[in-house]
Short mmCIF file of C-alpha atoms in Angstrom, two decimals:
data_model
loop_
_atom_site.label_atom_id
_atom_site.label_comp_id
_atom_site.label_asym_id
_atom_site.label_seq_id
_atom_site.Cartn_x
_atom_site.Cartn_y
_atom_site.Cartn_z
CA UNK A 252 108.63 128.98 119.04
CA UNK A 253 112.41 128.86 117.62
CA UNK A 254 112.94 126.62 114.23
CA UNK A 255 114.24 124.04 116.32
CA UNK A 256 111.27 123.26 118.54
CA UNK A 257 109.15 123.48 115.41
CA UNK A 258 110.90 120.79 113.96
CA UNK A 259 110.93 118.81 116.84
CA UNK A 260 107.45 119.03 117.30
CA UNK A 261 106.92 117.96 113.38
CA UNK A 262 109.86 116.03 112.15
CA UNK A 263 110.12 113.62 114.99
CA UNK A 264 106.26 113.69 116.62
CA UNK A 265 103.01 114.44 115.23
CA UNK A 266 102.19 118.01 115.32
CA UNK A 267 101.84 120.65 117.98
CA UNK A 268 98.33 119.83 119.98
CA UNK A 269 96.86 122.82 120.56
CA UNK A 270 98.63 125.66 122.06
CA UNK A 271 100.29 122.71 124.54
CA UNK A 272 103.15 124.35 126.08
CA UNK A 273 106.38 123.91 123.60
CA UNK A 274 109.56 122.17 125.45
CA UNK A 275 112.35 124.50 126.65
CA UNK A 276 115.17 122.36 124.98
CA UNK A 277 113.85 120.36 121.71
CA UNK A 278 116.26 117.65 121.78
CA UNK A 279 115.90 117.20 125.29
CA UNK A 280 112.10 116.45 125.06
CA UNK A 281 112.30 114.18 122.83
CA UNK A 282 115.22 111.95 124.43
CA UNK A 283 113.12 112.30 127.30
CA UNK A 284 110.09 110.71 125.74
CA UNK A 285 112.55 107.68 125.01
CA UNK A 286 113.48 107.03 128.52
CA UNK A 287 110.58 107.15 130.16
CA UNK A 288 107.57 104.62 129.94
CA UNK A 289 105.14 104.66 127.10
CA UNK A 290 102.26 106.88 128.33
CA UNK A 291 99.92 104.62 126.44
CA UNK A 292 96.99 103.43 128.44
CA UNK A 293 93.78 101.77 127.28
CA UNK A 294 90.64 100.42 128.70
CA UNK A 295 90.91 97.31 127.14
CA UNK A 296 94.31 96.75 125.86
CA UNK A 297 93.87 94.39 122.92
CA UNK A 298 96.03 90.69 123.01
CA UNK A 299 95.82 87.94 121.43
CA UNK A 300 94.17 85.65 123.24
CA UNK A 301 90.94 88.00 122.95
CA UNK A 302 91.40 88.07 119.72
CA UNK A 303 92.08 84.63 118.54
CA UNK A 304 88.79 83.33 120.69
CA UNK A 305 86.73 85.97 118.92
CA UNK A 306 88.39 84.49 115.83
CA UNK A 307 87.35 80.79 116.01
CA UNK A 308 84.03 81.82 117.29
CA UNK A 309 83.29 83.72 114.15
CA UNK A 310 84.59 80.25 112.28
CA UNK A 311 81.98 78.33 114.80
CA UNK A 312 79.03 80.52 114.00
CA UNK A 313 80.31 81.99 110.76
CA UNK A 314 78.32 85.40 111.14
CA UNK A 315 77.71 88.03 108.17
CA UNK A 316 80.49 90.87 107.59
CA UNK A 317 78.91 93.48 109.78
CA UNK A 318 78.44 91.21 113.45
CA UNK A 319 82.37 89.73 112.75
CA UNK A 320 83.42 89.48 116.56
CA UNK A 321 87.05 89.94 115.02
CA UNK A 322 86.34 93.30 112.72
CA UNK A 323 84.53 94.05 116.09
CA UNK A 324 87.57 94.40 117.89
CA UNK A 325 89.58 95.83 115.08
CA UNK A 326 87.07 98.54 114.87
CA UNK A 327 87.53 99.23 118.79
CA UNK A 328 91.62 98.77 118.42
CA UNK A 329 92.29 100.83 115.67
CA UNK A 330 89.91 103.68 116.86
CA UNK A 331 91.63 103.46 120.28
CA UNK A 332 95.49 103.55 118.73
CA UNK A 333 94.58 106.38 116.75
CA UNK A 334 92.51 108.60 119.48
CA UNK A 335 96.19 107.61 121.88
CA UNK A 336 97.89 109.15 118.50
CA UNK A 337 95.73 111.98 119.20
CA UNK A 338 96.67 112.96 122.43
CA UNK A 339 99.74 111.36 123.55
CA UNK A 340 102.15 113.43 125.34
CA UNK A 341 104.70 111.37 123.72
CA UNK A 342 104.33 111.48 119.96
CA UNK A 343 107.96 110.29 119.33
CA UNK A 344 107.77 107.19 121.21
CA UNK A 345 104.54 106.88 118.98
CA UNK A 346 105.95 107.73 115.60
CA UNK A 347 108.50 104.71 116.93
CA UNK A 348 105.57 102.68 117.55
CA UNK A 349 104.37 102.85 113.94
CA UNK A 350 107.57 102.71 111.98
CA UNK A 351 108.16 99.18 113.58
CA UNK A 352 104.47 98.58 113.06
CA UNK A 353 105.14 99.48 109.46
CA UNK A 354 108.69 97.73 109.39
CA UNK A 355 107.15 94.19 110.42
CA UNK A 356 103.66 94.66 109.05
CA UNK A 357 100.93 92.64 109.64
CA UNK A 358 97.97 93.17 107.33
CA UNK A 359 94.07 92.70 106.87
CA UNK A 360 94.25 91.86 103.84
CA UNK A 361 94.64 88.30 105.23
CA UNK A 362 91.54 88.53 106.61
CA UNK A 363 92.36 86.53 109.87
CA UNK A 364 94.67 89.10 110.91
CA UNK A 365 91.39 91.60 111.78
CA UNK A 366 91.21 89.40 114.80
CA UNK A 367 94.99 90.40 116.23
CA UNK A 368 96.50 93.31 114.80
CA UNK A 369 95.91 95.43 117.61
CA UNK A 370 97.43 92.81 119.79
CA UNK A 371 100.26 92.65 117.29
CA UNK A 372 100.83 96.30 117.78
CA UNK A 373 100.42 95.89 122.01
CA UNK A 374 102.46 93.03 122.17
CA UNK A 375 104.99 92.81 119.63
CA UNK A 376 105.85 96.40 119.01
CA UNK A 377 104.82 98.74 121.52
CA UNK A 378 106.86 96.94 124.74
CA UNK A 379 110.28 97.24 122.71
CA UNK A 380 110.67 99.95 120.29
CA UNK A 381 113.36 101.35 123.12
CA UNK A 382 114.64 97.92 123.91
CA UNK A 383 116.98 95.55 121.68
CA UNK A 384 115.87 94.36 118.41
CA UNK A 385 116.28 90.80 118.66
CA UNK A 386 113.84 90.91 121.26
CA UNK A 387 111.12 92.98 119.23
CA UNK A 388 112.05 90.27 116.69
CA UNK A 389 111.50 86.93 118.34
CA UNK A 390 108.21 88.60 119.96
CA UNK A 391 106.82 89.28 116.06
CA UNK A 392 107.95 85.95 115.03
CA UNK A 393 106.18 83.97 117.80
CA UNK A 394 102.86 86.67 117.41
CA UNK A 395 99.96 84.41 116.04
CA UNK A 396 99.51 88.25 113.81
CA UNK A 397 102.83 87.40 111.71
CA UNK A 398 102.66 83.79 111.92
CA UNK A 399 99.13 83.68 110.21
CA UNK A 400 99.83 87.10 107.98
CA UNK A 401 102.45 85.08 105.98
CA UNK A 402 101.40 81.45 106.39
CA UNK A 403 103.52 79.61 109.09
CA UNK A 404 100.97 78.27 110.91
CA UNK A 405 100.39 75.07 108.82
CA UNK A 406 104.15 74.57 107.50
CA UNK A 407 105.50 71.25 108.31
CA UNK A 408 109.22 70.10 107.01
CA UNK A 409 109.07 67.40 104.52
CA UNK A 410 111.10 65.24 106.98
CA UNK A 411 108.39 65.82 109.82
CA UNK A 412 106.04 63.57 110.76
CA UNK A 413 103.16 66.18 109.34
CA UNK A 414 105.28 66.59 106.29
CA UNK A 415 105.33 62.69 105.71
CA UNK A 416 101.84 62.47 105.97
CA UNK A 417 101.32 63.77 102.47
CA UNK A 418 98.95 66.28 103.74
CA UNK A 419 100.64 69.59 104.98
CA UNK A 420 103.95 71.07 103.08
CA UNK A 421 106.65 73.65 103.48
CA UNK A 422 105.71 77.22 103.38
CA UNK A 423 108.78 79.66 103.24
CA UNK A 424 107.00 83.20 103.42
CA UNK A 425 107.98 83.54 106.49
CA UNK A 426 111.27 83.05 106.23
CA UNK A 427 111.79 84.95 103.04
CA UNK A 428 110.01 88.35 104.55
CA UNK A 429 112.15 88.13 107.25
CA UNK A 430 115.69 87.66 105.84
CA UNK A 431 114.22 90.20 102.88
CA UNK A 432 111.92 92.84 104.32
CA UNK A 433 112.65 92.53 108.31
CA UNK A 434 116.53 91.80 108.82
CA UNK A 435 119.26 91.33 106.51
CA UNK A 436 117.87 91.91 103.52
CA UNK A 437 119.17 91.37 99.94
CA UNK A 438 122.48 92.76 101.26
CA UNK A 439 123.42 90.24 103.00
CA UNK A 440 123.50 88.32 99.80
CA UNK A 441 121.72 85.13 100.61
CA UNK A 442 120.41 82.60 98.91
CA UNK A 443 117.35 80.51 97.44
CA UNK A 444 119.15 77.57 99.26
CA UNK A 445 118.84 79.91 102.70
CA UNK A 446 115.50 80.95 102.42
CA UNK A 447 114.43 77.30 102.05
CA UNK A 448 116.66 75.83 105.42
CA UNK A 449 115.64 79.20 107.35
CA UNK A 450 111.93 77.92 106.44
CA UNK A 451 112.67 74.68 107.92
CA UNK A 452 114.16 76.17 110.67
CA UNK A 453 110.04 78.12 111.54
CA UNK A 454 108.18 75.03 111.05
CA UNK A 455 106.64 73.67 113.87
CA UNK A 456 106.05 77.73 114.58
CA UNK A 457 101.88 77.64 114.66
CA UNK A 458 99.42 79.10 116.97
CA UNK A 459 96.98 76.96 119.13
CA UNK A 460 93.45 77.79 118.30
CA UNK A 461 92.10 75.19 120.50
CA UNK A 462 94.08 76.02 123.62
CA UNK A 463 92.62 77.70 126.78
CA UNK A 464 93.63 80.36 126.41
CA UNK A 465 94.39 80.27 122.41
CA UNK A 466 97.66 81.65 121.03
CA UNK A 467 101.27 80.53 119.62
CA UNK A 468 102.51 77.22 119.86
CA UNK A 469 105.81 75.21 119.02
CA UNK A 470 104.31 72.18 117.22
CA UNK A 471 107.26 68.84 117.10
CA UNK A 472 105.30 66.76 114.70
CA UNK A 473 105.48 69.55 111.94
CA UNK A 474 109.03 70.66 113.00
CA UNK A 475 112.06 69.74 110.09
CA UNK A 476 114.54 67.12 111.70
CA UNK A 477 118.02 68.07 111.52
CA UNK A 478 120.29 71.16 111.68
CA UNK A 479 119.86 73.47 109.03
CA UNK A 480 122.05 76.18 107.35
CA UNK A 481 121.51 79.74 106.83
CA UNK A 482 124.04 82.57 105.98
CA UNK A 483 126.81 79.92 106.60
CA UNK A 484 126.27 79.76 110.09
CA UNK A 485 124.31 76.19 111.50
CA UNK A 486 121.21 75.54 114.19
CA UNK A 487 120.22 72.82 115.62
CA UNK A 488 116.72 71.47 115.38
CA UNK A 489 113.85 72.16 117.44
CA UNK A 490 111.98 75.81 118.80
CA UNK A 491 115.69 76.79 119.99
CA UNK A 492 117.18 76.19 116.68
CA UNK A 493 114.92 79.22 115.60
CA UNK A 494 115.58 81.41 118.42
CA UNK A 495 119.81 81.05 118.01
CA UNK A 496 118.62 81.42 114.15
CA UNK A 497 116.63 84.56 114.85
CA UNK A 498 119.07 85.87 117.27
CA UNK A 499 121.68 85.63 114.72
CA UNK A 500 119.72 87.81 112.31
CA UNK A 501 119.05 90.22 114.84
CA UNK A 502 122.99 91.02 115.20
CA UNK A 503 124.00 90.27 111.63
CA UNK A 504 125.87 93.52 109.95
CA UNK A 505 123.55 93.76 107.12
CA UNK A 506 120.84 93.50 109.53
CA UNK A 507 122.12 96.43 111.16
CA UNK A 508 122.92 98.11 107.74
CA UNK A 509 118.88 97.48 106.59
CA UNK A 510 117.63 99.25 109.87
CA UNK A 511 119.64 102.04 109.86
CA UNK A 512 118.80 103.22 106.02
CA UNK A 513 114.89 102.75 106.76
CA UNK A 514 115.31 104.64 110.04
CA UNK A 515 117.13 107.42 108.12
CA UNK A 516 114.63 107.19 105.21
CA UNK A 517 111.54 107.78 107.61
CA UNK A 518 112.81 110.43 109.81
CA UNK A 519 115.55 112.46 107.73
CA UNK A 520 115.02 112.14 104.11
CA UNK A 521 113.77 110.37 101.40
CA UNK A 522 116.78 109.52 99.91
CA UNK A 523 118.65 108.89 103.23
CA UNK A 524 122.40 110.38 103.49
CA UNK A 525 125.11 108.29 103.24
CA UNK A 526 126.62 109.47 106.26
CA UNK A 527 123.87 109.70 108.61
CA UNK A 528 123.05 105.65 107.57
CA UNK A 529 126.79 105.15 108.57
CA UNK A 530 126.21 106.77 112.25
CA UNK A 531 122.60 105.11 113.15
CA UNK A 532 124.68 101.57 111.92
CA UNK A 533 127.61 102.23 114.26
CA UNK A 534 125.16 102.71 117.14
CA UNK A 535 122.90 99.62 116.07
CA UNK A 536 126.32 97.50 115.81
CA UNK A 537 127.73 98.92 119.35
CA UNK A 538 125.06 98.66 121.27
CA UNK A 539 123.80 95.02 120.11
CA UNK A 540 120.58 96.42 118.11
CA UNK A 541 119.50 98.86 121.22
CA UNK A 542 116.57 100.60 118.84
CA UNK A 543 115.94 103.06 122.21
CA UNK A 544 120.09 104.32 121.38
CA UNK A 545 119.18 104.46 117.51
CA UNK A 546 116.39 106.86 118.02
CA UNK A 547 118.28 109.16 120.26
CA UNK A 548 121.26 108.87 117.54
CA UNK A 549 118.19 110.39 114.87
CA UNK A 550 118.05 113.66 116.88
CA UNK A 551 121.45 114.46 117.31
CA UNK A 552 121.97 114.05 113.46
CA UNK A 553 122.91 117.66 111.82
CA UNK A 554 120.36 116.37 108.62
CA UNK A 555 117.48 115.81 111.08
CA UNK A 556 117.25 119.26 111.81
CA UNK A 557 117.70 120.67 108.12
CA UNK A 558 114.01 122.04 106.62
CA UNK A 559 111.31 119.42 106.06
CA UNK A 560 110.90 117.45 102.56
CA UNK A 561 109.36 114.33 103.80
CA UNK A 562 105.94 114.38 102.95
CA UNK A 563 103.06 113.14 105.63
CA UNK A 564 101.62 110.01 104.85
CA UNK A 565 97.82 110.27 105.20
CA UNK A 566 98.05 108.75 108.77
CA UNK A 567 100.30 111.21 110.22
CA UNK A 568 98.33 114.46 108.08
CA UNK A 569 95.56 113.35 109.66
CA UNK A 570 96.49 113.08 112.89
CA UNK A 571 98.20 116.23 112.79
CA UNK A 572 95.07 117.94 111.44
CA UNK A 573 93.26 116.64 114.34
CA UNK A 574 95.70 118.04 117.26
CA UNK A 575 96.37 121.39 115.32
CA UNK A 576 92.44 121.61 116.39
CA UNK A 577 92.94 119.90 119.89
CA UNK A 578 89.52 118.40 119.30
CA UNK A 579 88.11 116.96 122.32
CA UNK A 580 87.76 113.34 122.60
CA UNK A 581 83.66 113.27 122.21
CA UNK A 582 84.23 115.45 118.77
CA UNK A 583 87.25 112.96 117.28
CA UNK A 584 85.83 112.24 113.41
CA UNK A 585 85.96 109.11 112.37
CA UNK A 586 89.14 108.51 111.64
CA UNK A 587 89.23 105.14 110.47
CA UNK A 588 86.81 105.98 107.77
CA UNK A 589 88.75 109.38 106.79
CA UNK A 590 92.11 107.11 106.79
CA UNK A 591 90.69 104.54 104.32
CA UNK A 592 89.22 107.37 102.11
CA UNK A 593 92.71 108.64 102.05
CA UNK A 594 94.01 105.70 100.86
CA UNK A 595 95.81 104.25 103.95
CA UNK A 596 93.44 101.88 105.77
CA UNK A 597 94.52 101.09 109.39
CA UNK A 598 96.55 97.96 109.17
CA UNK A 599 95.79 97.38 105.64
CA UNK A 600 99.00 97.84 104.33
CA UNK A 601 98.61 96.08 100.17
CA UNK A 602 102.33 94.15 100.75
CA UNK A 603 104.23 92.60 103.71
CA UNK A 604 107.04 95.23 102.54
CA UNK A 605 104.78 98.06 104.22
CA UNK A 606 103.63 101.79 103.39
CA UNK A 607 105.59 103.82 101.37
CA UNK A 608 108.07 106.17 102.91
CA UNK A 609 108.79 108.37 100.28
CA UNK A 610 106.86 111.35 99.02
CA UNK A 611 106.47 110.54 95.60
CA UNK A 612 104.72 107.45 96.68
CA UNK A 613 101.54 109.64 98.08
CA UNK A 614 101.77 112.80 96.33
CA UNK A 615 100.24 111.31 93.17
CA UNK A 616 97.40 114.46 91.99
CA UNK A 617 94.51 112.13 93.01
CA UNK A 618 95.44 111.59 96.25
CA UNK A 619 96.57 115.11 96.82
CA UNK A 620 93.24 115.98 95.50
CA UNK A 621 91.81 113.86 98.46
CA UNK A 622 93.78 115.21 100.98
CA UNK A 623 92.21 118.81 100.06
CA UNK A 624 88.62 117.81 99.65
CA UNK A 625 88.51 116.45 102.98
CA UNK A 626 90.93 119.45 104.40
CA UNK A 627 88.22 121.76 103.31
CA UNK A 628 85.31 119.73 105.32
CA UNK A 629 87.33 119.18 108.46
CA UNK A 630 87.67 123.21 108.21
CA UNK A 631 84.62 123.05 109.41
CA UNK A 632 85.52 122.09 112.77
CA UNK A 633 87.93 125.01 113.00
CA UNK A 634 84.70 127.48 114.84
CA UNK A 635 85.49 130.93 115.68
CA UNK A 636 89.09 130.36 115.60
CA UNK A 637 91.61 133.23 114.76
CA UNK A 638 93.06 130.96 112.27
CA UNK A 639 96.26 133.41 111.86
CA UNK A 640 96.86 132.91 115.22
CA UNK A 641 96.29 129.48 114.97
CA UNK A 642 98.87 129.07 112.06
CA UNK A 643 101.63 130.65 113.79
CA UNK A 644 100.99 128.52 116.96
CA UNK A 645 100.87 125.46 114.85
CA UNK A 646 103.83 125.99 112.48
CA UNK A 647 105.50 128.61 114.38
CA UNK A 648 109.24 129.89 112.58
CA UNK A 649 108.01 126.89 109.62
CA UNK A 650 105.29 129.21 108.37
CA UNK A 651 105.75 131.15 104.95
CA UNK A 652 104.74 134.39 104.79
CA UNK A 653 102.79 133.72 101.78
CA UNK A 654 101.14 131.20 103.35
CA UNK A 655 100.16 133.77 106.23
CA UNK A 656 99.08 136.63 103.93
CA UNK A 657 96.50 133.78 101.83
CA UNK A 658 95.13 132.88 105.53
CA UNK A 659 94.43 136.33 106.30
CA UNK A 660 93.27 137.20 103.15
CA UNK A 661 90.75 134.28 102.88
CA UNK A 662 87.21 134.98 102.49
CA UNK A 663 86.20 132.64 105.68
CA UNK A 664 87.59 131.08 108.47
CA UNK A 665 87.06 127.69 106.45
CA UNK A 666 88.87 129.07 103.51
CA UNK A 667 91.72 130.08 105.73
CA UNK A 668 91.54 126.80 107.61
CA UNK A 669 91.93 125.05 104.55
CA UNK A 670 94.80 126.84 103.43
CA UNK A 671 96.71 126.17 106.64
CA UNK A 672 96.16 122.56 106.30
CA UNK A 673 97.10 122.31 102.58
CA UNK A 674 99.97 124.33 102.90
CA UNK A 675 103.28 122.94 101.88
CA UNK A 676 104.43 123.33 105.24
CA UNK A 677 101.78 121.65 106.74
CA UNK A 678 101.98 118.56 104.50
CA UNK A 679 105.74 118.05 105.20
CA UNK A 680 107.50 117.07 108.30
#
């Protein structure tokens, strides 16, 4: 395994799987992985329709924590995503697949959103992190996840007939997380005065509950009359009023700006070069927000492919503990329970701004502390392994020879197991 192909493997996907065979050109594999169809497949693919009647039939029957038909099929979801994670053949399409997940997050700390976060991730996400943006963004704007997450569902313009009634209000976190946290951001420079018209713009955006089958709905009687102003630029009222809004967004410069500095962040550096923003901001700008262009712009960066300082968040440690091993699917841990121990719950992000995606965010001693307690008892699973040999087939060219030496000079194969997975090398990517 050449450095290249090492970093391929860990910068931009999840780990080596085994002793999987390594791809003859790095760079090659992984633009190949973005122009081919996700590989994803599941028995049940979640959506929101599932998941919105097994919400209101917990509200009908209001059952204790432990028979919720909602944390039911979060349970189910999330243990699905992450066993995909697992094994994919494709781990940068996936690593895609959560940095948008991350980017627009949805969390359970609204409770509700137990019920369709997994559809979130099917639905909103997963179909276009090779396609346009404005398309990924209209999809997570109309997704009952985001639209009950941050409180759209019962927002009705003062001027509505809803609003009138004296019963149901203007709610504008919608509207703020998305100019702040999902497209232009503070760059852009807007105002109190925009976040309050681009909030009248989203009302009438709701979901159905009653419907047959339940799920989003544009709702007139709670929609703001009147065109509304955002960013200097005017849309007319009604549901296409918000899509011209949204599409504007999508293609606005500091939109493009905003995207390119988090992609950087995640998958070059914590503090992401000035230059490299520059080039993934070009590509976003000429090719109308094409996010399957800005990924194959990452790889050819020259500071993608300079040694590793990003630290692994728990999720992606974990997961590359687990194919290091190649465990097979009947002996997966659960990794739910080991990501929540770790201190990064599935979907349970605390703030609609996300996970961190900077090292000194995790690397606090406690939680590097964690990350070697339960290194030591996954050992366990490592058997009769030549863990030497499985060092250099996991890290390859990336492996210190210090790190080598304290593997074979371990006084078990757990010992040396652990060492290999709390190796600096092995944390970073």
């Amino acid at each position: 395994m050449d450095t290249r192909t090492a970093q391929a493997l860990i910068r931009f996907g999840l780990g080596r799987r085994g002793a999987e065979p390594l791809p003859p050109d790095a760079a090659a594999w992984l633009l190949d992985q973005l122009r081919r169809d996700d590989p994803a497949r599941f028995d049940d693919p979640p959506n929101a329709a599932k998941g919105l009647t097994a919400l209101r039939e917990d509200r009908a029957t209001k059952p204790p924590p432990g028979e919720s038909r909602a944390r039911a099929l979060y349970r189910t979801e999330a243990a699905a995503q992450l066993a995909n994670a697992v094994s994919t053949p494709a781990p940068f399409r996936e690593r895609l697949v959560w940095f948008w997940s991350n980017h627009f997050t949805v969390s359970l700390r609204r409770g509700e959103c137990a019920a369709v976060a997994g559809a979130f991730v099917q639905e909103a996400i997963r179909p276009h992190v090779t396609g346009r943006f404005g398309d990924m963004l209209l999809a997570v704007m109309r997704h009952p996840a985001m639209l009950m997450y941050l409180d759209n569902t019962g927002s009705a313009g003062p001027g509505s007939r809803a609003g009138q009634s004296g019963r149901r209000g203007l709610n504008e976190n919608l509207a703020r997380e998305c100019l702040e946290l999902h497209t232009v951001s503070p760059l852009a420079g807007y105002t109190q005065a925009d976040v309050t018209a681009f909030a009248r713009i989203l009302t009438g955006w709701s979901v159905d509950m009653k419907a047959e089958p339940p799920g989003f709905r544009f709702r007139p009687e709670a929609h703001e009359p009147g065109a509304q102003t955002v960013l200097q630029q005017t849309f007319p009222p009604g549901e296409e009023g918000g899509i011209a809004a949204l599409r504007f967004l999508a293609e606005h410069p500091a939109t493009h700006r905003f995207l390119a500095t988090r992609l950087v962040r995640h998958f070059v550096a914590d503090d992401p070069p000035p230059g490299a923003v520059r080039a993934i901001e070009a590509v976003l700008r000429d090719s109308k927000g094409n996010l399957g262009s800005a990924a194959a712009a990452l790889v050819t960066l020259p500071a993608a492919w300079q040694p590793a300082t990003k630290l692994r968040t728990p999720q992606e440690y974990v997961i590359a503990c687990v194919r290091t091993l190649d465990l097979p699917p009947d002996q997966l841990p659960n990794l739910i329970a080991i990501l929540a121990g770790l201190g990064q719950p599935v979907w349970t992000a605390p703030a609609p701004n996300g996970w961190a995606d900077r090292a000194v965010d995790w690397a606090a001693p406690e939680a590097m502390l964690r990350r070697i307690d339960w290194a030591s008892g996954f050992a366990a699973h490592a058997g009769e392994r030549d863990i030497a040999d499985l060092s250099e087939t996991a890290l390859g060219p990336l492996l210190r020879p210090v790190t080598l030496g304290a593997i074979r000079r371990a006084g078990s194969r757990r010992d040396a197991m652990t060492l290999l997975l709390t190796s600096p090398e092995f944390q970073r990517r």
